[in-house]
Amino acid sequence: MVSPAIPAAARRDRLLVAAVAVFVGAMALFGGGYFVYLLNLIGIFSLVAIGLNILTGFSGQTSLGHAGFFAVGAYASGVLAQRFGLPFWLAIPVAGALATLIGAAIALPALRLKNLYLAIATLGFGIVTQKLIFEWRGVTGGGAGLQVPTPQLFGVPLAEGSRMTWIIWATLLAGTWAASQLASGRTGRALIMLRESEAAAGCIGIHVARYKVVAFALSAFYTAVAGGLYANLVRYINPESFSVNMSIMFLAMIVIGGLGSVRGALLGAAFYVAVPEAVRGFKEAPGLIFGISLMLVMILLPGGLISVFRRRKPARAAAAA
Amino acid sequence: MISQLIIGGLASGSLYALIGIAIVLVLQATEVPNFAQGEMAMFATFVAYTLLATYGLSWWLVFPATLAFAAVQGVIVQQVVIRPLLGAPIINAVIATLGLNLALHSIAGMIWGNQTNVLTSPVAHLPVFQLLGVNVSPDSALTIIVSVAMIILFTLILRHTRAGIALRAASQNQSVAKLMGIAVSRSFAMAWAMGAMAGAVAGMLVAPILFLDVNLMGALLIKGFAGAVLGGLSSLGAVFVGGLLLGIVENLLGAYVSGTFSEALSFTLIIVVLIVAPNGIFGRVKSQKV
């Protein structure tokens, strides 16, 4: 159901965005190295979560191949910067555009697939992408990995301190705003309709195929931009990391946060980065504690972490779920 | 040469098929794709290993004991993790099984460590034999025979026992099944037990061929899913054939086209097949009420 309360939700989004911006700004100014690094990762994975949410949360198409888009973004921007000397602020959008095209192309065969069939087909895309990066050694460096040059803005190297944090969170802010606009606008409503019933969406004049392609392309764009930022943050990328597990974790992230919610995407990304870090001290335990917390969140908060904030208005939570 | 490759493909394919069947048994009953299937099977295989290596029991005891463990494991997972999630969106249960997967992985690491172990096959002492002029290793033969036996057994249980028919009814329509006096929750527990047993058998079969460590089932789980989807998720037979096909195709592509790209090529092939047949090769299209 399309809730009539969207303007109110949008206002709360703005509040949240402002709060997050103040928090991140303060942290970036006063916080120290490791904490800032975690903030950077949260920002990057939030972008992925928002992107995947457009596809899975809004339009209801499950993807287990988003590590592929993330890898395309990371490698395309890395290669453009390293071999062609493109500045990062140009390389990342180009990488994003490339991934958008790939996303739209992937959407075409995906039009007829549903549920687990779609999940496995997209998983196949992820595996093929990872393999191609491994074997295309001349360009990607193969298994030896790829060094990405230090990103610079107006001659200022961004590697030091919290400078990347500003770039990442500014991008996230823009991405969050755009996604909120999208969600409350015509496209968002069409995608939600698509999720609820393709047949009904078709009947009321929504071009099902076109909107599916749009969802895939937008989702790929967000994820690839995040990948590009990631490559510029860590400055050494290896195909090993863009595995099926990463795709699965992306999916876990958005469900934990709250499917179909832009703010939930941020919470999910924070959970995904922070919980394993918080329990790092225990030897074998991170996997165990993270695994158990995934189960607990799903059982206790079926609507994801975001439902904590929605408790007071259960009726609306049910309408938005 | 080619028949050799096909036999090898059949052996790995029947492992994919077993995992695929384990997944589909649970999927048909509860609609949950079980991403913990791999680690559940790995865990059961380690139990078998402990019984064999530490307690020195024979395979004749270890096999049924492990199956019993797997059945209990399946029921516990259903009751503790999945049952509270019935009625919530399916994706929640999927993420919960994912959490279970991570948890089991690290628990197994804590108990058995991260080193590789050797699980001796029950047919390790038999020589390689010839069948119609093709060399067949006893391990391959055992894998194929046991998996075929498992699928026949499961099909018979589902078709001809009261519990099996109840399970099929429960998976078709929960509320009607409940009204007809079927204990739906018990039926689902049975599906999970059967799935866990199929997985455990796959684990016990694959561990002697590879080495036994906590990462045993990671790749196999993905292949199990892929094989099941290739065949079509609507019947156990389709899943079985899909798994076998995947194993054979992978082996042939690896030998004749490209060794390094065999996995990527098989997934490309799966995507192409799904474009033509969106519900798998033998899948029936589920008609949907609008």
Coordinates of C-alpha atoms in Angstrom, one line a residue:
Chain A
M1 CA 0.0 0.0 0.0
V2 CA 1.2 3.5 -0.8
S3 CA 0.9 5.3 2.5
P4 CA -0.6 8.8 2.4
A5 CA 1.9 9.8 5.2
I6 CA 4.8 10.1 2.8
P7 CA 5.4 13.9 3.3
A8 CA 5.7 13.3 7.1
A9 CA 8.2 10.5 6.5
A10 CA 10.1 12.7 4.2
R11 CA 10.3 15.4 6.9
R12 CA 11.7 12.9 9.3
D13 CA 14.2 11.8 6.7
R14 CA 15.4 15.4 6.5
L15 CA 15.8 15.5 10.3
L16 CA 17.7 12.3 10.2
V17 CA 20.0 13.4 7.4
A18 CA 20.8 16.6 9.3
A19 CA 21.6 14.7 12.5
V20 CA 23.8 12.3 10.6
A21 CA 25.6 15.2 8.9
V22 CA 26.3 16.9 12.2
F23 CA 27.5 13.7 13.7
V24 CA 29.7 12.8 10.9
G25 CA 31.1 16.3 10.6
A26 CA 32.0 16.3 14.3
M27 CA 33.6 12.9 14.0
A28 CA 35.6 13.8 11.0
L29 CA 36.9 16.9 12.7
F30 CA 37.6 15.4 16.1
G31 CA 37.6 11.6 15.7
G32 CA 40.7 9.5 15.3
G33 CA 42.0 7.2 12.5
Y34 CA 40.4 3.9 13.0
F35 CA 37.0 5.2 14.0
V36 CA 37.0 7.4 10.9
Y37 CA 37.8 4.4 8.8
L38 CA 34.8 2.6 10.1
L39 CA 32.7 5.7 9.4
N40 CA 34.0 5.6 5.8
L41 CA 33.0 1.9 5.5
I42 CA 29.5 2.6 6.9
G43 CA 29.1 5.4 4.4
I44 CA 30.1 3.3 1.5
F45 CA 28.0 0.3 2.5
S46 CA 25.0 2.6 3.1
L47 CA 25.2 3.6 -0.5
V48 CA 25.2 0.0 -1.5
A49 CA 22.3 -0.7 0.8
I50 CA 20.3 2.2 -0.6
G51 CA 21.0 1.0 -4.1
L52 CA 20.1 -2.6 -3.4
N53 CA 17.0 -1.4 -1.6
I54 CA 15.7 0.3 -4.7
L55 CA 15.8 -3.0 -6.4
T56 CA 15.0 -5.5 -3.7
G57 CA 13.2 -3.3 -1.1
F58 CA 11.0 -1.3 -3.5
S59 CA 10.5 -3.4 -6.6
G60 CA 10.9 -6.7 -4.9
Q61 CA 13.6 -8.2 -7.2
T62 CA 16.1 -10.3 -5.3
S63 CA 19.7 -9.9 -6.3
L64 CA 22.6 -12.0 -5.2
G65 CA 25.0 -10.4 -7.7
H66 CA 25.6 -6.9 -6.3
A67 CA 29.2 -7.7 -5.4
G68 CA 29.5 -7.8 -9.2
F69 CA 28.3 -4.2 -9.6
F70 CA 30.5 -3.2 -6.6
A71 CA 33.5 -4.8 -8.3
V72 CA 32.7 -3.1 -11.6
G73 CA 32.6 0.3 -9.9
A74 CA 35.8 -0.4 -7.9
Y75 CA 37.8 -1.7 -10.9
A76 CA 36.5 0.7 -13.5
S77 CA 37.3 3.7 -11.4
G78 CA 40.6 2.1 -10.3
V79 CA 41.7 1.3 -13.8
L80 CA 40.6 4.7 -15.2
A81 CA 42.6 6.5 -12.5
Q82 CA 45.6 4.3 -12.7
R83 CA 46.0 3.9 -16.4
F84 CA 44.4 7.0 -17.8
G85 CA 45.2 9.3 -15.0
L86 CA 41.5 10.4 -14.6
P87 CA 40.8 12.2 -11.3
F88 CA 38.6 10.2 -9.0
W89 CA 35.7 12.6 -9.2
L90 CA 35.5 11.9 -12.9
A91 CA 36.5 8.2 -12.8
I92 CA 33.7 7.3 -10.3
P93 CA 30.8 8.7 -12.2
V94 CA 32.2 7.1 -15.4
A95 CA 32.4 3.8 -13.6
G96 CA 28.9 4.4 -12.3
A97 CA 27.6 5.0 -15.8
L98 CA 29.3 1.8 -17.0
A99 CA 27.6 -0.2 -14.3
T100 CA 24.3 1.5 -15.1
L101 CA 24.5 0.1 -18.6
I102 CA 25.5 -3.3 -17.3
G103 CA 22.6 -3.2 -14.8
A104 CA 20.2 -2.3 -17.6
A105 CA 21.6 -5.1 -19.7
I106 CA 21.3 -7.6 -16.8
A107 CA 17.7 -6.5 -16.3
L108 CA 16.6 -7.8 -19.8
P109 CA 17.1 -11.5 -19.1
A110 CA 15.9 -10.9 -15.5
L111 CA 12.5 -9.6 -16.7
R112 CA 11.1 -13.1 -16.8
L113 CA 12.7 -14.5 -13.7
K114 CA 11.3 -14.5 -10.2
N115 CA 12.4 -15.3 -6.6
L116 CA 15.1 -18.0 -6.3
Y117 CA 15.5 -18.2 -10.1
L118 CA 16.3 -14.5 -10.3
A119 CA 18.6 -14.8 -7.2
I120 CA 20.6 -17.6 -8.8
A121 CA 20.8 -15.9 -12.2
T122 CA 22.1 -12.7 -10.6
L123 CA 24.5 -14.8 -8.5
G124 CA 25.8 -16.2 -11.7
F125 CA 26.4 -12.6 -12.9
G126 CA 28.5 -12.0 -9.8
I127 CA 30.5 -15.1 -10.2
V128 CA 31.2 -14.4 -13.9
T129 CA 32.2 -10.8 -13.1
Q130 CA 34.6 -11.9 -10.4
K131 CA 36.1 -14.5 -12.7
L132 CA 36.6 -12.1 -15.6
I133 CA 38.4 -9.7 -13.2
F134 CA 40.6 -12.5 -12.1
E135 CA 41.6 -13.6 -15.6
W136 CA 41.7 -10.2 -17.4
R137 CA 45.2 -9.7 -15.9
G138 CA 46.4 -7.2 -18.5
V139 CA 43.9 -4.6 -17.3
T140 CA 42.9 -5.6 -13.8
G141 CA 46.1 -7.0 -12.5
G142 CA 44.3 -10.4 -11.9
G143 CA 44.8 -12.1 -8.6
A144 CA 47.8 -9.8 -7.7
G145 CA 45.3 -7.0 -7.2
L146 CA 45.3 -3.4 -8.4
Q147 CA 46.9 -0.4 -6.8
V148 CA 44.7 2.7 -7.0
P149 CA 46.5 6.0 -7.0
T150 CA 45.8 8.4 -4.1
P151 CA 42.7 10.4 -4.9
Q152 CA 43.3 14.2 -5.1
L153 CA 41.0 17.1 -5.1
F154 CA 42.5 20.4 -6.4
G155 CA 45.9 19.1 -5.7
V156 CA 45.1 18.1 -2.1
P157 CA 45.7 14.4 -1.5
L158 CA 42.7 12.8 0.2
A159 CA 44.4 9.8 1.8
E160 CA 45.2 11.6 5.1
G161 CA 43.1 11.8 8.1
S162 CA 39.4 12.1 7.6
R163 CA 39.4 13.8 4.2
M164 CA 37.8 10.8 2.4
T165 CA 35.1 10.8 5.0
W166 CA 33.8 14.2 3.7
I167 CA 33.7 12.9 0.1
I168 CA 32.0 9.7 1.1
W169 CA 29.4 11.2 3.3
A170 CA 28.7 14.1 1.0
T171 CA 28.0 11.4 -1.7
L172 CA 25.9 9.5 0.7
L173 CA 23.9 12.6 1.6
A174 CA 23.3 13.3 -2.1
G175 CA 22.4 9.6 -2.6
T176 CA 20.0 9.5 0.4
W177 CA 18.3 12.7 -0.8
A178 CA 17.9 11.4 -4.3
A179 CA 16.6 8.0 -3.0
S180 CA 14.1 9.7 -0.7
Q181 CA 12.9 11.8 -3.6
L182 CA 12.6 8.7 -5.8
A183 CA 10.8 6.8 -3.1
S184 CA 8.1 9.3 -2.5
G185 CA 7.8 10.2 -6.2
R186 CA 6.2 8.5 -9.2
T187 CA 9.0 6.0 -9.8
G188 CA 9.0 4.9 -6.2
R189 CA 5.3 4.3 -6.1
A190 CA 5.5 2.4 -9.4
L191 CA 8.2 0.2 -8.1
I192 CA 6.3 -0.6 -4.9
M193 CA 3.3 -1.4 -7.0
L194 CA 5.5 -3.7 -9.0
R195 CA 6.5 -5.5 -5.8
E196 CA 3.0 -6.0 -4.6
S197 CA 1.7 -7.4 -7.8
E198 CA 3.1 -7.3 -11.3
A199 CA -0.2 -8.1 -12.8
A200 CA -2.0 -5.2 -11.0
A201 CA 0.8 -2.8 -11.8
G202 CA 0.5 -3.7 -15.5
C203 CA -3.3 -3.3 -15.4
I204 CA -3.1 0.3 -14.1
G205 CA -0.7 1.2 -16.8
I206 CA 2.7 0.8 -15.2
H207 CA 5.2 -0.3 -17.8
V208 CA 6.5 -3.3 -15.9
A209 CA 9.5 -4.0 -18.0
R210 CA 10.7 -0.4 -18.2
Y211 CA 10.5 0.1 -14.4
K212 CA 12.3 -3.2 -13.8
V213 CA 15.1 -2.0 -16.1
V214 CA 15.1 1.4 -14.3
A215 CA 15.3 -0.3 -10.9
F216 CA 18.2 -2.5 -12.0
A217 CA 20.1 0.4 -13.6
L218 CA 19.7 2.8 -10.6
S219 CA 20.6 0.1 -8.2
A220 CA 23.7 -0.8 -10.2
F221 CA 24.7 2.9 -10.3
Y222 CA 24.5 3.4 -6.5
T223 CA 26.4 0.2 -5.9
A224 CA 29.1 1.0 -8.5
V225 CA 29.6 4.5 -7.1
A226 CA 30.1 2.9 -3.7
G227 CA 32.6 0.5 -5.2
G228 CA 34.5 3.4 -6.7
L229 CA 34.6 5.2 -3.4
Y230 CA 35.8 2.0 -1.8
A231 CA 38.6 1.6 -4.3
N232 CA 39.7 5.1 -3.6
L233 CA 39.5 4.6 0.1
V234 CA 41.5 1.4 0.5
R235 CA 43.6 2.0 -2.6
Y236 CA 44.4 -1.6 -3.1
I237 CA 41.7 -3.9 -4.5
N238 CA 41.7 -7.6 -5.1
P239 CA 39.1 -9.7 -6.9
E240 CA 39.0 -12.1 -4.0
S241 CA 37.0 -9.7 -1.9
F242 CA 34.1 -9.3 -4.4
S243 CA 32.7 -12.8 -3.7
V244 CA 29.3 -14.4 -3.5
N245 CA 29.6 -13.9 0.3
M246 CA 29.7 -10.1 -0.3
S247 CA 26.5 -10.2 -2.3
I248 CA 24.8 -12.2 0.4
M249 CA 26.0 -9.8 3.1
F250 CA 24.6 -6.9 1.1
L251 CA 21.2 -8.6 1.1
A252 CA 21.5 -9.3 4.8
M253 CA 22.4 -5.6 5.4
I254 CA 19.2 -4.3 3.9
V255 CA 16.9 -6.8 5.5
I256 CA 18.5 -6.2 8.9
G257 CA 18.1 -2.4 8.4
G258 CA 14.5 -2.7 7.2
L259 CA 13.5 -3.6 3.6
G260 CA 12.3 -0.7 1.5
S261 CA 13.4 2.0 3.9
V262 CA 16.1 4.5 3.0
R263 CA 16.9 5.1 6.7
G264 CA 16.9 1.4 7.3
A265 CA 19.6 1.1 4.7
L266 CA 21.8 3.3 6.8
L267 CA 21.1 1.3 10.0
G268 CA 21.7 -2.0 8.2
A269 CA 25.1 -0.8 6.9
A270 CA 26.1 0.5 10.3
F271 CA 25.1 -2.9 11.8
Y272 CA 27.1 -4.7 9.2
V273 CA 30.2 -2.7 9.8
A274 CA 29.9 -2.1 13.6
V275 CA 28.8 -5.4 15.0
P276 CA 31.7 -7.6 13.7
E277 CA 34.1 -4.8 14.8
A278 CA 32.6 -4.5 18.3
V279 CA 33.2 -8.2 18.9
R280 CA 36.5 -8.5 17.2
G281 CA 38.3 -9.1 20.5
F282 CA 36.9 -12.6 20.8
K283 CA 38.8 -15.2 18.9
E284 CA 36.3 -17.2 16.9
A285 CA 33.3 -15.3 18.1
P286 CA 32.7 -12.5 15.5
G287 CA 31.1 -15.0 13.1
L288 CA 29.1 -16.6 15.9
I289 CA 27.9 -13.3 17.4
F290 CA 27.1 -11.7 14.1
G291 CA 25.3 -14.9 13.0
I292 CA 23.2 -15.0 16.2
S293 CA 22.5 -11.3 16.0
L294 CA 21.2 -11.8 12.4
M295 CA 18.8 -14.5 13.7
L296 CA 17.7 -12.5 16.7
V297 CA 17.0 -9.3 14.8
M298 CA 14.9 -11.3 12.3
I299 CA 13.0 -13.1 15.0
L300 CA 12.5 -10.1 17.3
L301 CA 12.2 -7.3 14.8
P302 CA 10.7 -8.8 11.6
G303 CA 10.6 -5.3 10.1
G304 CA 14.3 -4.8 10.6
L305 CA 16.1 -2.3 12.9
I306 CA 14.1 0.6 11.5
S307 CA 11.0 -0.8 13.1
V308 CA 12.3 0.2 16.5
F309 CA 11.7 3.8 15.5
R310 CA 8.3 3.0 14.1
R311 CA 7.0 1.3 17.2
R312 CA 4.8 4.2 18.3
K313 CA 2.7 4.0 15.1
P314 CA 2.2 0.3 14.5
A315 CA -0.5 0.9 12.0
R316 CA 1.8 2.9 9.7
A317 CA 4.5 0.3 10.2
A318 CA 2.2 -2.3 8.9
A319 CA 1.2 -0.2 6.0
A320 CA 4.8 0.5 5.0
A321 CA 6.0 -3.1 5.4
Chain B
M1 CA 38.0 -40.0 -22.5
I2 CA 34.5 -38.4 -22.8
S3 CA 32.8 -41.3 -20.9
Q4 CA 35.4 -40.9 -18.2
L5 CA 34.5 -37.2 -17.9
I6 CA 30.8 -38.0 -17.8
I7 CA 31.3 -40.5 -14.9
G8 CA 33.3 -37.8 -13.0
G9 CA 30.5 -35.3 -13.8
L10 CA 27.9 -37.7 -12.6
A11 CA 29.7 -38.2 -9.3
S12 CA 30.1 -34.5 -8.6
G13 CA 26.6 -33.9 -10.1
S14 CA 25.0 -36.3 -7.7
L15 CA 26.5 -34.4 -4.8
Y16 CA 25.0 -31.2 -6.3
A17 CA 21.7 -33.0 -6.7
L18 CA 21.7 -34.2 -3.1
I19 CA 22.3 -30.7 -1.8
G20 CA 19.7 -29.4 -4.3
I21 CA 17.2 -32.0 -3.0
A22 CA 18.0 -31.0 0.6
I23 CA 17.2 -27.4 -0.3
V24 CA 14.1 -28.1 -2.3
L25 CA 12.5 -30.4 0.3
V26 CA 12.6 -27.5 2.7
L27 CA 11.7 -24.9 0.0
Q28 CA 8.6 -26.8 -1.1
A29 CA 7.4 -27.2 2.5
T30 CA 8.2 -23.8 4.0
E31 CA 9.1 -21.7 1.0
V32 CA 12.4 -20.9 2.7
P33 CA 15.6 -21.3 0.6
N34 CA 17.9 -22.6 3.3
F35 CA 21.3 -20.9 3.1
A36 CA 22.4 -22.8 6.2
Q37 CA 22.1 -26.1 4.5
G38 CA 25.8 -26.2 3.6
E39 CA 27.1 -25.6 7.2
M40 CA 24.4 -27.9 8.7
A41 CA 25.8 -30.6 6.4
M42 CA 29.4 -29.7 7.3
F43 CA 28.5 -29.9 11.0
A44 CA 27.0 -33.3 10.6
T45 CA 30.0 -34.5 8.6
F46 CA 32.3 -33.4 11.5
V47 CA 30.1 -35.4 13.9
A48 CA 30.7 -38.4 11.6
Y49 CA 34.4 -37.7 11.6
T50 CA 34.5 -37.5 15.4
L51 CA 32.7 -40.8 15.7
L52 CA 35.0 -42.4 13.2
A53 CA 38.3 -41.0 14.2
T54 CA 38.0 -40.3 17.9
Y55 CA 35.7 -43.1 19.0
G56 CA 36.9 -45.6 16.4
L57 CA 33.4 -46.7 15.4
S58 CA 32.7 -48.5 12.1
W59 CA 30.9 -46.9 9.2
W60 CA 27.9 -49.2 9.8
L61 CA 27.3 -47.4 13.1
V62 CA 28.5 -44.0 12.1
F63 CA 26.2 -43.6 9.1
P64 CA 22.9 -44.2 10.9
A65 CA 24.2 -42.2 13.9
T66 CA 25.0 -39.2 11.7
L67 CA 21.7 -39.4 10.0
A68 CA 20.0 -39.4 13.3
F69 CA 22.0 -36.4 14.4
A70 CA 21.1 -34.6 11.1
A71 CA 17.4 -35.3 11.6
V72 CA 17.5 -33.9 15.1
Q73 CA 19.5 -30.9 13.9
G74 CA 16.9 -30.2 11.2
V75 CA 14.1 -30.4 13.7
I76 CA 15.8 -28.1 16.1
V77 CA 16.5 -25.5 13.4
Q78 CA 12.9 -25.6 12.3
Q79 CA 11.6 -25.2 15.8
V80 CA 14.0 -22.6 17.1
V81 CA 14.9 -20.5 14.1
I82 CA 12.2 -20.9 11.4
R83 CA 9.0 -21.5 13.3
P84 CA 9.0 -18.0 14.9
L85 CA 9.4 -16.6 11.4
L86 CA 6.5 -18.3 9.7
G87 CA 4.1 -15.6 8.6
A88 CA 6.9 -13.0 8.3
P89 CA 8.2 -12.2 4.8
I90 CA 10.2 -15.1 3.4
I91 CA 13.3 -12.9 3.1
N92 CA 13.5 -12.7 6.9
A93 CA 13.7 -16.5 7.2
V94 CA 16.4 -16.4 4.5
I95 CA 18.5 -13.9 6.4
A96 CA 18.0 -16.0 9.6
T97 CA 19.3 -19.1 7.8
L98 CA 22.2 -17.0 6.7
G99 CA 22.9 -16.0 10.3
L100 CA 22.7 -19.7 11.3
N101 CA 25.2 -20.4 8.5
L102 CA 27.7 -18.0 10.0
A103 CA 27.1 -19.2 13.5
L104 CA 27.5 -22.9 12.7
H105 CA 30.6 -22.1 10.7
S106 CA 32.3 -20.4 13.7
I107 CA 31.0 -23.0 16.2
A108 CA 32.5 -25.8 14.1
G109 CA 35.8 -23.8 13.9
M110 CA 35.8 -23.6 17.7
I111 CA 35.1 -27.3 18.2
W112 CA 37.2 -28.8 15.5
G113 CA 39.7 -26.1 14.6
N114 CA 40.5 -24.8 11.2
Q115 CA 43.0 -27.4 10.0
T116 CA 42.1 -30.0 7.3
N117 CA 41.2 -33.5 8.3
V118 CA 41.1 -36.7 6.4
L119 CA 37.8 -38.6 6.5
T120 CA 38.5 -42.1 5.3
S121 CA 35.9 -43.4 2.8
P122 CA 34.1 -46.6 3.6
V123 CA 35.2 -47.9 0.2
A124 CA 38.8 -46.7 0.4
H125 CA 40.2 -50.3 0.4
L126 CA 38.4 -51.2 -2.9
P127 CA 40.3 -51.0 -6.1
V128 CA 39.3 -48.9 -9.1
F129 CA 37.1 -51.1 -11.3
Q130 CA 36.0 -51.1 -15.0
L131 CA 32.5 -50.7 -16.1
L132 CA 31.8 -51.0 -19.9
G133 CA 35.5 -50.1 -20.5
V134 CA 35.5 -47.0 -18.3
N135 CA 37.6 -46.7 -15.1
V136 CA 35.3 -45.9 -12.2
S137 CA 36.7 -45.1 -8.8
P138 CA 34.8 -46.8 -5.9
D139 CA 34.1 -43.3 -4.4
S140 CA 32.4 -42.1 -7.6
A141 CA 30.3 -45.3 -7.7
L142 CA 29.4 -45.0 -4.1
T143 CA 28.4 -41.4 -4.5
I144 CA 26.2 -42.1 -7.5
I145 CA 24.6 -45.2 -5.9
V146 CA 23.9 -43.6 -2.6
S147 CA 22.4 -40.4 -4.1
V148 CA 20.1 -42.3 -6.4
A149 CA 19.0 -44.5 -3.5
M150 CA 18.3 -41.4 -1.4
I151 CA 16.1 -39.7 -4.0
I152 CA 14.2 -42.9 -4.6
L153 CA 13.7 -43.3 -0.9
F154 CA 12.5 -39.7 -0.5
T155 CA 10.2 -39.9 -3.4
L156 CA 8.6 -43.1 -2.0
I157 CA 8.2 -41.5 1.4
L158 CA 6.6 -38.4 0.0
R159 CA 4.2 -40.4 -2.3
H160 CA 3.3 -43.4 -0.2
T161 CA 3.5 -42.8 3.5
R162 CA 0.9 -40.9 5.6
A163 CA 3.5 -38.5 6.9
G164 CA 4.8 -37.8 3.4
I165 CA 1.3 -37.2 2.0
A166 CA 0.6 -34.9 5.0
L167 CA 3.8 -33.0 4.2
R168 CA 2.8 -32.5 0.6
A169 CA -0.6 -31.3 1.6
A170 CA 0.9 -29.0 4.1
S171 CA 3.2 -27.5 1.6
Q172 CA 0.4 -27.0 -0.9
N173 CA -2.0 -25.2 1.4
Q174 CA -1.2 -24.7 5.0
S175 CA -4.6 -23.6 6.3
V176 CA -6.6 -26.3 4.5
A177 CA -4.1 -28.9 5.7
K178 CA -4.6 -27.6 9.2
L179 CA -8.3 -27.9 8.8
M180 CA -8.0 -31.5 7.7
G181 CA -6.2 -32.3 10.9
I182 CA -2.6 -32.3 9.7
A183 CA -0.1 -31.1 12.3
V184 CA 1.5 -28.6 9.9
S185 CA 4.4 -27.7 12.2
R186 CA 5.2 -31.4 12.6
S187 CA 5.2 -31.9 8.8
F188 CA 7.5 -28.9 8.4
A189 CA 9.8 -30.4 11.0
M190 CA 9.9 -33.6 9.0
A191 CA 10.8 -31.7 5.8
W192 CA 13.7 -30.0 7.7
A193 CA 14.8 -33.4 9.1
M194 CA 14.8 -34.9 5.6
G195 CA 16.6 -32.0 4.1
A196 CA 19.3 -32.1 6.9
M197 CA 19.7 -35.9 6.3
A198 CA 20.2 -35.4 2.6
G199 CA 22.8 -32.7 3.3
A200 CA 24.6 -34.9 5.8
V201 CA 24.8 -37.7 3.3
A202 CA 26.3 -35.3 0.7
G203 CA 28.8 -34.2 3.3
M204 CA 29.8 -37.7 4.2
L205 CA 30.2 -38.5 0.5
V206 CA 32.2 -35.5 -0.5
A207 CA 34.5 -35.3 2.6
P208 CA 36.6 -38.3 1.6
I209 CA 37.0 -37.0 -1.9
L210 CA 38.1 -33.5 -0.8
F211 CA 39.5 -32.8 2.6
L212 CA 37.3 -32.2 5.6
D213 CA 37.5 -28.7 7.0
V214 CA 35.0 -26.0 8.0
N215 CA 34.9 -24.6 4.4
L216 CA 33.9 -28.0 3.0
M217 CA 30.4 -27.1 1.8
G218 CA 30.7 -23.4 0.7
A219 CA 31.1 -24.1 -3.0
L220 CA 28.8 -27.1 -2.9
L221 CA 25.9 -25.2 -1.5
I222 CA 26.0 -22.7 -4.4
K223 CA 26.3 -25.5 -6.9
G224 CA 23.4 -27.2 -5.2
F225 CA 21.2 -24.1 -5.6
A226 CA 22.4 -23.7 -9.2
G227 CA 21.6 -27.3 -10.1
A228 CA 18.2 -27.2 -8.5
V229 CA 17.3 -24.0 -10.3
L230 CA 18.7 -25.4 -13.6
G231 CA 16.4 -28.4 -13.3
G232 CA 13.4 -26.6 -11.9
L233 CA 12.3 -26.4 -8.3
S234 CA 8.9 -28.0 -8.8
S235 CA 9.9 -31.7 -8.3
L236 CA 12.6 -33.7 -6.8
G237 CA 13.3 -35.5 -10.1
A238 CA 13.8 -32.2 -11.9
V239 CA 16.2 -31.1 -9.2
F240 CA 18.1 -34.4 -9.4
V241 CA 18.5 -34.2 -13.1
G242 CA 19.5 -30.5 -12.9
G243 CA 22.2 -31.3 -10.4
L244 CA 23.6 -34.2 -12.6
L245 CA 23.5 -32.0 -15.7
L246 CA 25.4 -29.2 -14.0
G247 CA 28.1 -31.7 -12.8
I248 CA 28.5 -33.2 -16.3
V249 CA 28.4 -29.8 -18.1
E250 CA 31.0 -28.4 -15.7
N251 CA 33.3 -31.4 -16.2
L252 CA 33.0 -31.3 -20.0
L253 CA 33.4 -27.5 -20.2
G254 CA 36.4 -27.7 -17.9
A255 CA 38.1 -30.3 -20.1
Y256 CA 37.2 -29.2 -23.6
V257 CA 36.7 -25.4 -23.4
S258 CA 38.6 -23.9 -20.5
G259 CA 39.7 -25.2 -17.1
T260 CA 39.8 -21.8 -15.5
F261 CA 36.5 -20.6 -16.8
S262 CA 34.5 -23.8 -16.2
E263 CA 32.5 -22.4 -13.3
A264 CA 31.9 -19.1 -14.9
L265 CA 30.8 -20.8 -18.2
S266 CA 28.4 -23.1 -16.4
F267 CA 26.8 -20.1 -14.7
T268 CA 26.6 -18.3 -18.0
L269 CA 24.9 -21.5 -19.4
I270 CA 22.5 -21.5 -16.5
I271 CA 21.6 -17.9 -17.1
V272 CA 21.0 -18.7 -20.8
V273 CA 18.8 -21.7 -19.9
L274 CA 16.8 -19.5 -17.5
I275 CA 16.2 -16.9 -20.2
V276 CA 14.6 -19.6 -22.4
A277 CA 13.0 -21.5 -19.6
P278 CA 12.4 -19.2 -16.6
N279 CA 11.3 -22.0 -14.3
G280 CA 14.2 -24.4 -15.1
I281 CA 14.3 -27.1 -17.7
F282 CA 11.7 -29.3 -16.2
G283 CA 9.9 -26.8 -14.1
R284 CA 6.2 -26.3 -14.2
V285 CA 4.8 -22.8 -14.1
K286 CA 2.9 -22.2 -10.9
S287 CA -0.3 -20.6 -11.9
Q288 CA -1.1 -17.6 -9.8
K289 CA -4.3 -16.1 -8.6
V290 CA -4.4 -12.4 -9.3

